[in-house]
């Protein structure tokens, strides 16, 4: 069974902290994505990667960075967490050539206090 | 104007009912259309994928695309309590998930 695993289900952090969200997929997918999901705003793309060491900005990259050192792992970094980054963060992956057919993790609910 | 509009609901129906979920869009270039289902405290999962216009059926689910009206629908026949979830439409003009536009989701509850 295909799997995208996000390291934490719930996370509470303080304003100004550096936050790492980890995502691992076991499907040998080339593409990986980070979204945030907020009520009334839907899913918004933060960053994506089509290959190891490669990253591209999505629609809302400000305040975030990413790292993809291995094909199966894609990390989202909040350099200095702020309260407006309180959200549900979803990692997804897909095969090259079936890019839109996303497989999502269960999400990390991040609260920044 | 948003690229994709979706009524957030909530929508409550009795078990066995036919459910119709809808999205409208403004970009006539969209040609890839998807429906994702998201259970509570889970990530979305791809339910239906269609290219261009027409219908696609999978079991109790039918996805319909009307490009002339810029309108897509998901029909659920003989709805079950296990269908209770939030349904997200998504669409794009070209391949590549970085080009995907998501609706905000419709929350559906099927009452036994």
Short mmCIF file of C-alpha atoms in Angstrom, two decimals:
data_model
loop_
_atom_site.label_atom_id
_atom_site.label_comp_id
_atom_site.label_asym_id
_atom_site.label_seq_id
_atom_site.Cartn_x
_atom_site.Cartn_y
_atom_site.Cartn_z
CA UNK A 1 0.00 0.00 0.00
CA UNK A 2 1.37 3.38 -1.02
CA UNK A 3 2.37 5.62 1.78
CA UNK A 4 3.30 9.22 2.47
CA UNK A 5 4.32 9.64 6.09
CA UNK A 6 4.51 12.93 7.91
CA UNK A 7 6.58 12.85 11.05
CA UNK A 8 4.20 14.65 13.40
CA UNK A 9 0.42 14.70 13.59
CA UNK A 10 0.24 17.70 15.94
CA UNK A 11 2.91 20.26 16.71
CA UNK A 12 2.89 23.28 19.01
CA UNK A 13 5.67 25.83 18.66
CA UNK A 14 6.49 29.31 19.93
CA UNK A 15 6.78 32.41 17.79
CA UNK A 16 10.30 32.76 16.43
CA UNK A 17 11.18 29.08 16.69
CA UNK A 18 12.68 27.22 13.75
CA UNK A 19 10.34 24.40 12.78
CA UNK A 20 11.05 21.30 10.72
CA UNK A 21 8.28 19.26 9.13
CA UNK A 22 9.40 15.97 7.66
CA UNK A 23 7.80 13.90 4.93
CA UNK A 24 8.81 10.48 3.62
CA UNK A 25 7.27 8.55 0.73
CA UNK A 26 7.87 4.91 -0.10
CA UNK A 27 6.57 4.89 -3.67
CA UNK A 28 9.73 6.01 -5.47
CA UNK A 29 7.91 9.13 -6.67
CA UNK A 30 9.97 11.80 -8.39
CA UNK A 31 7.69 14.69 -7.38
CA UNK A 32 7.03 15.94 -3.88
CA UNK A 33 4.96 18.88 -2.66
CA UNK A 34 4.13 20.86 0.43
CA UNK A 35 0.70 22.44 0.82
CA UNK A 36 -1.03 24.25 3.61
CA UNK A 37 -4.76 23.93 4.14
CA UNK A 38 -6.80 26.65 5.81
CA UNK A 39 -10.58 26.90 6.22
CA UNK A 40 -12.14 28.90 3.40
CA UNK A 41 -8.85 29.09 1.50
CA UNK A 42 -8.41 25.50 0.46
CA UNK A 43 -5.08 23.99 -0.45
CA UNK A 44 -2.24 26.32 -1.32
CA UNK A 45 1.09 25.18 -2.71
CA UNK A 46 4.14 26.27 -0.74
CA UNK A 47 7.04 24.52 -2.46
CA UNK A 48 7.57 21.54 -4.72
CA UNK A 49 10.41 19.41 -5.99
CA UNK A 50 10.73 17.34 -9.14
CA UNK A 51 14.06 15.78 -8.27
CA UNK A 52 16.65 15.40 -5.55
CA UNK A 53 18.33 18.68 -4.61
CA UNK A 54 15.81 20.52 -6.75
CA UNK A 55 13.13 22.89 -5.42
CA UNK A 56 10.67 25.35 -6.88
CA UNK A 57 8.52 27.99 -5.21
CA UNK A 58 4.80 27.52 -5.19
CA UNK A 59 2.15 30.15 -4.63
CA UNK A 60 3.00 31.07 -1.03
CA UNK A 61 6.71 30.42 -0.33
CA UNK A 62 7.34 33.41 1.91
CA UNK A 63 8.56 32.40 5.35
CA UNK A 64 9.30 28.83 4.28
CA UNK A 65 12.18 26.87 2.82
CA UNK A 66 12.57 23.23 1.82
CA UNK A 67 15.20 20.56 1.56
CA UNK A 68 15.33 17.43 -0.57
CA UNK A 69 18.57 15.57 0.00
CA UNK A 70 17.10 12.14 -0.79
CA UNK A 71 14.44 11.12 -3.27
CA UNK A 72 12.08 9.80 -0.62
CA UNK A 73 12.33 12.69 1.83
CA UNK A 74 11.11 16.28 1.54
CA UNK A 75 11.40 18.65 4.48
CA UNK A 76 9.60 21.92 5.06
CA UNK A 77 11.35 24.49 7.24
CA UNK A 78 9.77 27.48 8.93
CA UNK A 79 12.77 29.69 9.55
CA UNK A 80 11.11 31.80 12.25
CA UNK A 81 7.60 30.62 13.01
CA UNK A 82 4.85 33.21 13.20
CA UNK A 83 1.24 32.95 14.35
CA UNK A 84 -0.05 33.30 10.78
CA UNK A 85 1.71 30.04 9.97
CA UNK A 86 -0.70 28.15 12.21
CA UNK A 87 -2.25 25.73 9.76
CA UNK A 88 -2.62 22.16 8.54
CA UNK A 89 0.43 21.20 6.48
CA UNK A 90 0.07 18.47 3.89
CA UNK A 91 2.85 16.69 2.07
CA UNK A 92 2.12 14.98 -1.25
CA UNK A 93 3.98 13.04 -3.90
CA UNK A 94 3.36 11.86 -7.45
CA UNK A 95 5.01 10.11 -10.36
CA UNK A 96 6.60 12.14 -13.12
CA UNK A 97 4.12 11.98 -16.00
CA UNK A 98 1.14 11.63 -13.62
CA UNK A 99 1.94 14.79 -11.79
CA UNK A 100 -1.61 15.75 -10.83
CA UNK A 101 -2.41 12.37 -9.30
CA UNK A 102 -1.25 13.26 -5.85
CA UNK A 103 -0.81 10.97 -2.87
CA UNK A 104 -1.13 12.89 0.36
CA UNK A 105 0.12 12.30 3.86
CA UNK A 106 -2.24 12.63 6.84
CA UNK A 107 -1.07 16.13 7.60
CA UNK A 108 0.59 18.00 10.45
CA UNK A 109 -1.56 20.42 12.41
CA UNK A 110 0.86 23.15 13.47
CA UNK A 111 -0.04 25.70 16.11
CA UNK A 112 2.28 28.66 16.61
CA UNK A 113 1.68 30.46 19.90
CA UNK B 1 -12.82 36.17 -8.82
CA UNK B 2 -11.44 32.84 -7.64
CA UNK B 3 -10.25 30.39 -10.28
CA UNK B 4 -12.37 27.63 -8.75
CA UNK B 5 -15.57 28.04 -6.75
CA UNK B 6 -17.05 25.31 -4.59
CA UNK B 7 -19.98 25.50 -2.20
CA UNK B 8 -18.57 24.62 1.24
CA UNK B 9 -21.84 23.10 2.45
CA UNK B 10 -22.25 21.41 4.83
CA UNK B 11 -24.47 18.98 2.99
CA UNK B 12 -26.45 16.34 4.91
CA UNK B 13 -28.32 13.56 3.14
CA UNK B 14 -30.00 10.33 4.24
CA UNK B 15 -28.34 7.03 3.45
CA UNK B 16 -29.20 5.83 -0.04
CA UNK B 17 -29.67 9.31 -1.49
CA UNK B 18 -28.04 10.52 -4.69
CA UNK B 19 -25.52 13.24 -3.93
CA UNK B 20 -24.47 15.95 -6.35
CA UNK B 21 -21.33 17.96 -5.65
CA UNK B 22 -20.34 20.79 -7.93
CA UNK B 23 -17.58 23.22 -8.84
CA UNK B 24 -17.49 26.12 -11.24
CA UNK B 25 -14.38 27.64 -12.73
CA UNK B 26 -13.39 30.70 -14.71
CA UNK B 27 -10.37 29.56 -16.75
CA UNK B 28 -11.50 28.08 -20.07
CA UNK B 29 -8.04 26.53 -20.51
CA UNK B 30 -8.62 23.99 -17.74
CA UNK B 31 -8.70 20.49 -19.17
CA UNK B 32 -7.62 18.17 -16.33
CA UNK B 33 -10.26 17.69 -13.63
CA UNK B 34 -10.04 15.78 -10.39
CA UNK B 35 -12.08 15.01 -7.32
CA UNK B 36 -10.32 14.29 -4.04
CA UNK B 37 -12.00 12.89 -0.92
CA UNK B 38 -10.72 13.91 2.49
CA UNK B 39 -11.81 12.13 5.64
CA UNK B 40 -11.57 13.94 8.94
CA UNK B 41 -7.97 14.17 10.21
CA UNK B 42 -6.63 12.62 7.01
CA UNK B 43 -5.03 13.88 3.82
CA UNK B 44 -7.00 14.03 0.56
CA UNK B 45 -7.09 10.95 -1.66
CA UNK B 46 -7.71 10.98 -5.39
CA UNK B 47 -11.19 9.73 -6.19
CA UNK B 48 -11.77 10.59 -9.84
CA UNK B 49 -9.63 11.93 -12.67
CA UNK B 50 -10.98 13.10 -16.03
CA UNK B 51 -9.46 14.76 -19.03
CA UNK B 52 -11.46 17.27 -21.08
CA UNK B 53 -15.25 16.92 -21.30
CA UNK B 54 -17.61 14.05 -20.70
CA UNK B 55 -18.46 11.57 -18.01
CA UNK B 56 -16.45 9.03 -16.12
CA UNK B 57 -17.95 6.35 -13.93
CA UNK B 58 -16.35 4.30 -11.18
CA UNK B 59 -18.71 2.19 -9.14
CA UNK B 60 -21.15 4.47 -7.33
CA UNK B 61 -19.24 7.58 -8.42
CA UNK B 62 -19.70 9.54 -11.64
CA UNK B 63 -17.65 12.57 -12.59
CA UNK B 64 -19.08 14.92 -15.17
CA UNK B 65 -17.39 17.80 -16.96
CA UNK B 66 -19.24 20.49 -18.91
CA UNK B 67 -16.58 22.74 -20.40
CA UNK B 68 -19.09 24.95 -22.20
CA UNK B 69 -20.60 25.91 -18.84
CA UNK B 70 -17.29 25.69 -16.95
CA UNK B 71 -18.93 23.33 -14.49
CA UNK B 72 -17.94 19.98 -13.06
CA UNK B 73 -19.95 17.59 -10.93
CA UNK B 74 -19.44 14.51 -8.84
CA UNK B 75 -22.45 12.25 -8.36
CA UNK B 76 -22.60 9.62 -5.64
CA UNK B 77 -25.32 7.00 -6.01
CA UNK B 78 -26.70 5.00 -3.09
CA UNK B 79 -24.73 7.13 -0.65
CA UNK B 80 -23.33 5.41 2.43
CA UNK B 81 -22.28 6.74 5.85
CA UNK B 82 -18.71 5.88 4.81
CA UNK B 83 -19.01 8.56 2.11
CA UNK B 84 -19.13 11.22 4.84
CA UNK B 85 -16.08 13.36 4.09
CA UNK B 86 -15.00 16.62 2.52
CA UNK B 87 -14.84 16.52 -1.27
CA UNK B 88 -12.36 18.76 -3.05
CA UNK B 89 -12.40 19.51 -6.74
CA UNK B 90 -9.13 20.32 -8.49
CA UNK B 91 -8.26 21.30 -12.01
CA UNK B 92 -5.44 22.48 -14.23
CA UNK B 93 -4.76 23.69 -17.74
CA UNK B 94 -1.63 21.61 -18.18
CA UNK B 95 0.05 18.69 -16.54
CA UNK B 96 2.01 19.37 -13.42
CA UNK B 97 0.66 19.53 -9.89
CA UNK B 98 2.22 22.97 -9.51
CA UNK B 99 -0.51 24.11 -11.90
CA UNK B 100 -3.38 22.66 -9.88
CA UNK B 101 -6.19 24.85 -8.58
CA UNK B 102 -8.21 23.40 -5.72
CA UNK B 103 -11.73 24.21 -4.59
CA UNK B 104 -12.22 24.84 -0.88
CA UNK B 105 -14.15 21.60 -0.43
CA UNK B 106 -17.73 20.56 0.34
CA UNK B 107 -18.36 18.75 3.60
CA UNK B 108 -20.80 15.87 3.16
CA UNK B 109 -22.53 13.91 5.90
CA UNK B 110 -24.57 10.81 5.06
CA UNK B 111 -27.00 10.03 7.86
CA UNK B 112 -27.76 6.34 8.55
#
